[in-house]
């Protein structure tokens, strides 16, 4: 079996659960946040540093690696694990979201998506079969079915057609996927229409994927609406399969998602935030590049055990960022990844102690977004 998922404990006062995800390249404790290594690297971090931050699994991007260096190059190198020297599990997305993001540069048909590269304008075509071919070349432990991610807002008739197309594409992906050491997940779509979400889930459950992504959320809708969709959808999804909320990574959304029964998350948000001089604290996101921190010689967050907070002040980090020194964004990235891996560990401990609702109230009461 390329993937085994075991529910270790279920909360008695929420839908949260502790799980263990066993893949070809190792075991992942869930709930888990997956840092994104778009180009086969988590920006500014070495694999050794990620291991030191206790990262167990990362995500890489099919669309970007297809364009450069090419999935054939990665396959020739021995696959993504060998190419980037990462010995632990990897998940690759299907490329569907990135193609959706191209807007007028892409055209969707029953067969797939015709698009122009954002790099040089060259024409390309990705079908469900092509997405499977690319992802089999890349060789990640978990791969995703090719889907259409409907925008927000979108009218019901469009989302209905998009959801139906995603189901047909999922069947084609399943037929085309032949690599036995990979687990292929389906992706539930349906926008913010709860009945369409349930329909999508039930259609994909008939295909019996080993896990299910929840796509098309966190694309501009209010967070409260996303939570309502999850409240309605999660009870339809199978208990014994992992549930993966795609593209979500802010601390408040991680806590709220786990409360509702989500097992896996990913997002470029924490590393992108770091590159813009913003760091995460328990009281909210701190714009460390701003003037008030020029003479602040305290760490980013008192009591934080990360390398950055143990060794450097806000003033020094601000100086590095303002001077465009690479070390500045390395230090902010280290802190942000550490913050989220520590948060997920605390969430798992709270589930184990059956105290997640209390932990969530305390955490969400203090976390105020951007300060």
Coordinates of C-alpha atoms in Angstrom, one line a residue:
X1 CA 0.0 0.0 0.0
X2 CA 1.5 3.4 -1.0
X3 CA -0.4 5.1 1.9
X4 CA -1.9 4.0 5.2
X5 CA -3.9 6.4 7.3
X6 CA -4.8 5.5 10.9
X7 CA -7.1 7.5 13.2
X8 CA -5.3 7.3 16.5
X9 CA -7.8 9.3 18.6
X10 CA -11.0 11.3 18.0
X11 CA -12.0 14.3 20.1
X12 CA -15.1 14.0 22.2
X13 CA -15.9 17.7 22.0
X14 CA -15.1 18.6 18.4
X15 CA -14.6 16.9 15.0
X16 CA -10.8 16.9 15.5
X17 CA -8.8 13.7 15.4
X18 CA -5.2 12.6 15.7
X19 CA -3.9 10.5 12.8
X20 CA -0.9 8.8 11.4
X21 CA -0.1 8.9 7.7
X22 CA 2.3 6.3 6.6
X23 CA 3.8 6.9 3.1
X24 CA 6.6 5.4 1.0
X25 CA 9.1 7.9 2.5
X26 CA 8.0 8.0 6.1
X27 CA 5.3 8.7 8.6
X28 CA 3.5 12.0 9.2
X29 CA 1.6 12.8 12.4
X30 CA -1.7 14.6 11.7
X31 CA -3.1 17.2 11.9
X32 CA -0.1 18.6 9.9
X33 CA 0.8 21.8 8.1
X34 CA 2.9 21.3 4.9
X35 CA 5.3 24.1 4.0
X36 CA 5.3 24.8 0.2
X37 CA 8.4 24.2 -1.9
X38 CA 7.0 25.5 -5.1
X39 CA 10.2 25.0 -7.2
X40 CA 11.4 21.9 -5.3
X41 CA 12.7 24.1 -2.5
X42 CA 11.1 25.8 0.5
X43 CA 12.5 29.3 -0.3
X44 CA 15.8 30.1 1.5
X45 CA 15.7 26.8 3.5
X46 CA 17.9 23.7 3.1
X47 CA 16.4 20.3 3.7
X48 CA 18.6 19.9 6.8
X49 CA 17.1 23.1 8.2
X50 CA 13.6 21.9 7.5
X51 CA 14.4 18.7 9.4
X52 CA 15.6 20.8 12.3
X53 CA 12.3 22.6 12.3
X54 CA 10.6 19.2 12.5
X55 CA 8.9 19.5 9.1
X56 CA 7.7 16.0 8.2
X57 CA 6.2 16.6 4.7
X58 CA 6.4 19.4 2.1
X59 CA 4.4 20.3 -1.0
X60 CA 5.9 20.9 -4.5
X61 CA 4.1 22.3 -7.5
X62 CA 3.4 20.3 -10.7
X63 CA 2.8 23.4 -12.9
X64 CA 6.0 25.1 -12.0
X65 CA 8.2 22.0 -12.2
X66 CA 6.7 21.1 -15.5
X67 CA 7.7 24.4 -16.9
X68 CA 11.2 24.3 -15.4
X69 CA 13.3 22.3 -15.2
X70 CA 10.8 19.9 -16.8
X71 CA 9.4 16.7 -15.2
X72 CA 11.6 14.6 -17.5
X73 CA 14.7 16.2 -15.9
X74 CA 13.4 15.4 -12.4
X75 CA 12.7 11.8 -13.5
X76 CA 16.2 11.5 -14.9
X77 CA 17.6 12.7 -11.6
X78 CA 15.8 9.9 -9.8
X79 CA 12.6 11.7 -8.9
X80 CA 11.9 14.7 -6.7
X81 CA 13.2 13.2 -3.5
X82 CA 16.6 12.5 -5.0
X83 CA 16.7 15.8 -7.1
X84 CA 16.2 18.0 -4.0
X85 CA 17.7 15.7 -1.4
X86 CA 14.6 15.5 0.7
X87 CA 14.3 12.1 2.4
X88 CA 10.8 12.6 3.8
X89 CA 7.3 12.6 2.3
X90 CA 6.3 14.9 -0.5
X91 CA 2.9 15.9 -1.9
X92 CA 2.5 17.4 -5.4
X93 CA -0.5 19.4 -6.4
X94 CA -2.0 18.8 -9.8
X95 CA -1.3 22.2 -11.4
X96 CA -5.1 22.9 -11.5
X97 CA -5.0 25.9 -9.1
X98 CA -2.0 27.5 -10.9
X99 CA -3.7 27.1 -14.3
X100 CA -6.9 28.6 -12.8
X101 CA -4.8 31.5 -11.5
X102 CA -3.6 32.3 -15.0
X103 CA -7.0 33.9 -15.8
X104 CA -7.1 35.1 -19.5
X105 CA -3.9 33.1 -20.3
X106 CA -5.9 29.8 -20.2
X107 CA -8.8 28.2 -21.9
X108 CA -10.7 25.3 -20.3
X109 CA -12.3 22.5 -22.4
X110 CA -13.5 18.9 -21.7
X111 CA -10.1 17.6 -22.8
X112 CA -8.0 19.8 -20.4
X113 CA -6.6 23.3 -20.2
X114 CA -4.7 25.2 -22.9
X115 CA -2.6 27.9 -21.4
X116 CA 0.4 30.2 -22.0
X117 CA 3.4 30.1 -19.7
X118 CA 3.7 33.0 -17.3
X119 CA 7.5 32.8 -17.9
X120 CA 7.7 33.2 -21.7
X121 CA 4.2 33.1 -23.2
X122 CA 4.8 29.7 -24.8
X123 CA 1.7 27.5 -25.4
X124 CA 1.1 24.4 -23.3
X125 CA -1.7 21.9 -22.7
X126 CA -2.4 19.9 -19.5
X127 CA -5.1 17.3 -19.4
X128 CA -5.8 14.9 -16.5
X129 CA -3.6 12.3 -18.2
X130 CA -0.8 14.8 -18.7
X131 CA -1.0 15.9 -15.0
X132 CA -0.7 12.2 -14.0
X133 CA 2.3 11.8 -16.4
X134 CA 4.1 14.8 -14.9
X135 CA 3.3 13.7 -11.3
X136 CA 4.4 10.2 -11.9
X137 CA 7.7 11.6 -13.3
X138 CA 8.1 13.7 -10.2
X139 CA 7.5 10.7 -7.9
X140 CA 5.9 12.3 -4.9
X141 CA 4.3 10.1 -2.2
X142 CA 0.9 11.8 -2.6
X143 CA -0.3 13.3 -5.8
X144 CA -3.6 15.2 -6.6
X145 CA -6.2 14.7 -9.3
X146 CA -6.4 17.4 -11.9
X147 CA -9.3 19.7 -11.1
X148 CA -10.9 23.0 -12.0
X149 CA -10.8 25.5 -9.2
X150 CA -13.8 27.8 -9.7
X151 CA -13.3 31.4 -8.7
X152 CA -15.1 33.3 -6.0
X153 CA -17.6 34.7 -6.5
X154 CA -19.1 32.5 -9.3
X155 CA -22.7 31.8 -10.1
X156 CA -24.2 28.4 -9.3
X157 CA -24.5 27.2 -12.9
X158 CA -20.8 27.8 -13.5
X159 CA -19.8 26.0 -10.3
X160 CA -22.1 23.1 -11.1
X161 CA -20.5 22.6 -14.5
X162 CA -17.0 23.0 -12.9
X163 CA -17.8 20.5 -10.2
X164 CA -19.1 18.0 -12.8
X165 CA -16.0 18.5 -14.9
X166 CA -13.8 17.9 -11.9
X167 CA -15.5 14.6 -11.3
X168 CA -15.0 13.5 -14.9
X169 CA -11.4 14.5 -14.8
X170 CA -11.0 12.6 -11.5
X171 CA -12.1 9.4 -13.2
X172 CA -9.6 10.0 -16.1
X173 CA -6.8 10.7 -13.6
X174 CA -7.6 7.4 -11.8
X175 CA -7.5 5.5 -15.1
X176 CA -4.2 7.1 -16.1
X177 CA -2.4 6.7 -12.8
X178 CA -0.3 3.5 -12.8
X179 CA 2.5 4.2 -10.3
X180 CA 2.0 1.9 -7.4
X181 CA 4.2 3.7 -4.8
X182 CA 2.1 6.9 -5.0
X183 CA -1.3 7.6 -3.5
X184 CA -3.7 9.6 -5.7
X185 CA -6.1 11.9 -3.8
X186 CA -9.4 13.2 -5.3
X187 CA -10.4 16.9 -4.9
X188 CA -13.8 18.0 -3.7
X189 CA -15.1 21.1 -5.4
X190 CA -18.4 23.0 -5.4
X191 CA -17.5 26.5 -4.4
X192 CA -19.5 27.9 -1.5
X193 CA -22.6 26.0 -2.5
X194 CA -23.0 23.4 0.3
X195 CA -25.2 21.0 -1.7
X196 CA -22.8 21.0 -4.6
X197 CA -19.9 20.3 -2.2
X198 CA -21.8 17.3 -0.8
X199 CA -22.5 16.1 -4.3
X200 CA -18.9 16.4 -5.3
X201 CA -17.8 14.5 -2.2
X202 CA -20.3 11.6 -2.8
X203 CA -19.3 11.3 -6.4
X204 CA -15.6 11.1 -5.5
X205 CA -16.3 8.6 -2.7
X206 CA -17.6 6.2 -5.3
X207 CA -14.1 6.3 -6.8
X208 CA -12.6 5.2 -3.5
X209 CA -9.5 7.4 -3.5
X210 CA -7.1 6.9 -0.5
X211 CA -7.6 10.5 0.5
X212 CA -9.5 13.6 -0.4
X213 CA -8.5 17.2 -0.9
X214 CA -10.9 20.1 -0.3
X215 CA -10.2 22.6 -3.1
X216 CA -11.6 25.9 -4.1
X217 CA -11.7 27.5 -0.7
X218 CA -9.5 30.3 0.6
X219 CA -9.8 31.9 -2.9
X220 CA -11.3 35.2 -1.7
X221 CA -14.5 34.2 0.2
X222 CA -14.9 35.4 3.9
X223 CA -13.4 33.0 6.4
X224 CA -16.7 32.5 8.1
X225 CA -18.2 31.2 4.8
X226 CA -15.3 28.7 4.4
X227 CA -16.0 27.5 8.0
X228 CA -19.7 27.0 7.1
X229 CA -18.8 25.0 4.1
X230 CA -16.5 22.8 6.2
X231 CA -19.1 22.3 8.9
X232 CA -21.5 21.0 6.3
X233 CA -19.0 19.0 4.2
X234 CA -16.9 17.1 6.7
X235 CA -19.6 14.8 8.0
X236 CA -20.0 13.5 4.5
X237 CA -16.4 12.6 4.1
X238 CA -15.2 9.2 5.2
X239 CA -13.7 8.8 8.7
X240 CA -11.0 6.4 7.6
X241 CA -9.5 8.7 4.9
X242 CA -7.3 11.8 5.3
X243 CA -8.9 15.2 4.7
X244 CA -6.7 17.9 3.2
X245 CA -7.8 21.5 3.1
X246 CA -5.8 23.0 0.2
X247 CA -4.1 26.4 0.3
X248 CA -4.9 27.3 3.9
X249 CA -2.2 28.2 6.4
X250 CA -3.0 31.2 8.6
X251 CA -2.9 30.2 12.3
X252 CA -6.5 31.0 13.0
X253 CA -7.7 29.0 9.9
X254 CA -5.5 26.0 11.0
X255 CA -7.1 25.9 14.4
X256 CA -10.6 26.4 13.0
X257 CA -10.0 23.7 10.3
X258 CA -8.7 21.1 12.8
X259 CA -11.8 21.8 15.0
X260 CA -13.9 20.8 12.0
X261 CA -12.0 17.6 11.3
X262 CA -9.3 18.6 8.8
X263 CA -6.1 16.6 8.9
X264 CA -3.7 18.3 6.4
X265 CA -3.1 21.9 5.3
X266 CA -0.6 23.7 3.0
X267 CA 0.0 27.3 2.0
X268 CA 2.7 29.6 0.7
X269 CA 1.5 32.2 3.1
X270 CA 4.0 31.8 6.0
X271 CA 7.1 31.8 3.7
X272 CA 5.7 34.6 1.5
X273 CA 4.9 36.6 4.6
X274 CA 8.5 36.1 5.8
X275 CA 9.9 37.5 2.5
X276 CA 7.9 40.6 3.0
X277 CA 9.2 41.3 6.5
X278 CA 6.2 40.0 8.4
X279 CA 6.5 37.5 11.2
X280 CA 3.9 35.4 13.0
X281 CA 3.4 35.8 16.8
X282 CA 0.8 34.5 19.1
X283 CA -0.7 38.0 19.3
X284 CA -0.8 38.4 15.5
X285 CA 1.4 39.1 12.5
X286 CA 4.1 41.6 13.2
X287 CA 5.5 43.8 10.4
X288 CA 9.1 43.7 11.6
X289 CA 10.4 45.7 8.7
X290 CA 8.5 48.8 10.0
X291 CA 10.2 51.8 11.7
X292 CA 9.0 51.1 15.3
X293 CA 11.3 48.0 15.5
X294 CA 14.5 49.9 14.5
X295 CA 15.6 50.0 18.2
X296 CA 13.7 47.0 19.5
X297 CA 16.3 44.7 20.9
X298 CA 13.9 42.0 22.0
X299 CA 13.3 38.7 20.1
X300 CA 10.4 38.4 17.6
X301 CA 8.5 36.5 20.4
X302 CA 9.6 36.0 24.0
X303 CA 9.7 32.3 24.8
X304 CA 10.0 31.1 21.2
X305 CA 12.5 28.3 20.8
X306 CA 13.4 28.9 17.2
X307 CA 17.0 29.7 16.1
X308 CA 16.0 33.2 15.1
X309 CA 14.4 34.2 18.4
X310 CA 17.2 32.5 20.5
X311 CA 19.9 34.5 18.7
X312 CA 18.7 37.8 17.1
X313 CA 16.7 40.9 17.9
X314 CA 13.9 42.5 16.0
X315 CA 16.2 45.5 15.4
X316 CA 18.8 43.3 13.7
X317 CA 16.3 41.4 11.6
X318 CA 14.7 44.7 10.5
X319 CA 18.2 46.1 9.6
X320 CA 18.9 43.0 7.4
X321 CA 15.6 43.2 5.6
X322 CA 15.9 46.9 5.0
X323 CA 19.4 46.3 3.7
X324 CA 18.2 43.5 1.3
X325 CA 20.4 41.0 3.0
X326 CA 19.3 37.4 2.3
X327 CA 19.9 36.4 6.0
X328 CA 17.0 38.6 7.0
X329 CA 14.4 36.6 5.1
X330 CA 16.1 33.4 6.1
X331 CA 15.6 34.3 9.7
X332 CA 12.0 35.4 9.3
X333 CA 11.3 32.2 7.3
X334 CA 12.8 30.0 10.0
X335 CA 10.6 31.7 12.6
X336 CA 7.4 31.4 10.7
X337 CA 7.9 27.7 9.8
X338 CA 8.8 27.0 13.4
X339 CA 5.8 28.8 14.6
X340 CA 3.4 26.7 12.5
X341 CA 5.1 23.4 13.2
X342 CA 5.0 24.2 16.9
X343 CA 1.3 25.3 16.7
X344 CA 0.4 22.0 15.0
X345 CA 2.3 20.1 17.7
X346 CA 0.4 22.0 20.4
X347 CA -2.9 21.2 18.6
X348 CA -2.1 17.5 18.5
X349 CA -1.3 17.6 22.2
X350 CA -4.6 19.4 22.9
X351 CA -6.5 16.7 21.0
X352 CA -4.7 14.0 22.9
X353 CA -5.7 15.7 26.2
X354 CA -9.3 16.2 24.9
X355 CA -8.8 20.0 25.5
X356 CA -8.8 21.4 21.9
X357 CA -11.8 23.7 22.3
X358 CA -10.2 25.3 25.4
X359 CA -6.9 25.6 23.5
X360 CA -8.7 27.1 20.5
X361 CA -10.5 29.7 22.6
X362 CA -7.3 30.8 24.3
X363 CA -5.3 30.9 21.1
X364 CA -7.9 32.6 18.9
X365 CA -8.7 35.1 21.7
X366 CA -5.1 36.3 21.6
X367 CA -4.4 36.0 17.9
X368 CA -5.5 39.2 16.2
X369 CA -4.1 38.9 12.6
X370 CA -1.9 41.8 11.6
X371 CA -0.7 44.1 14.4

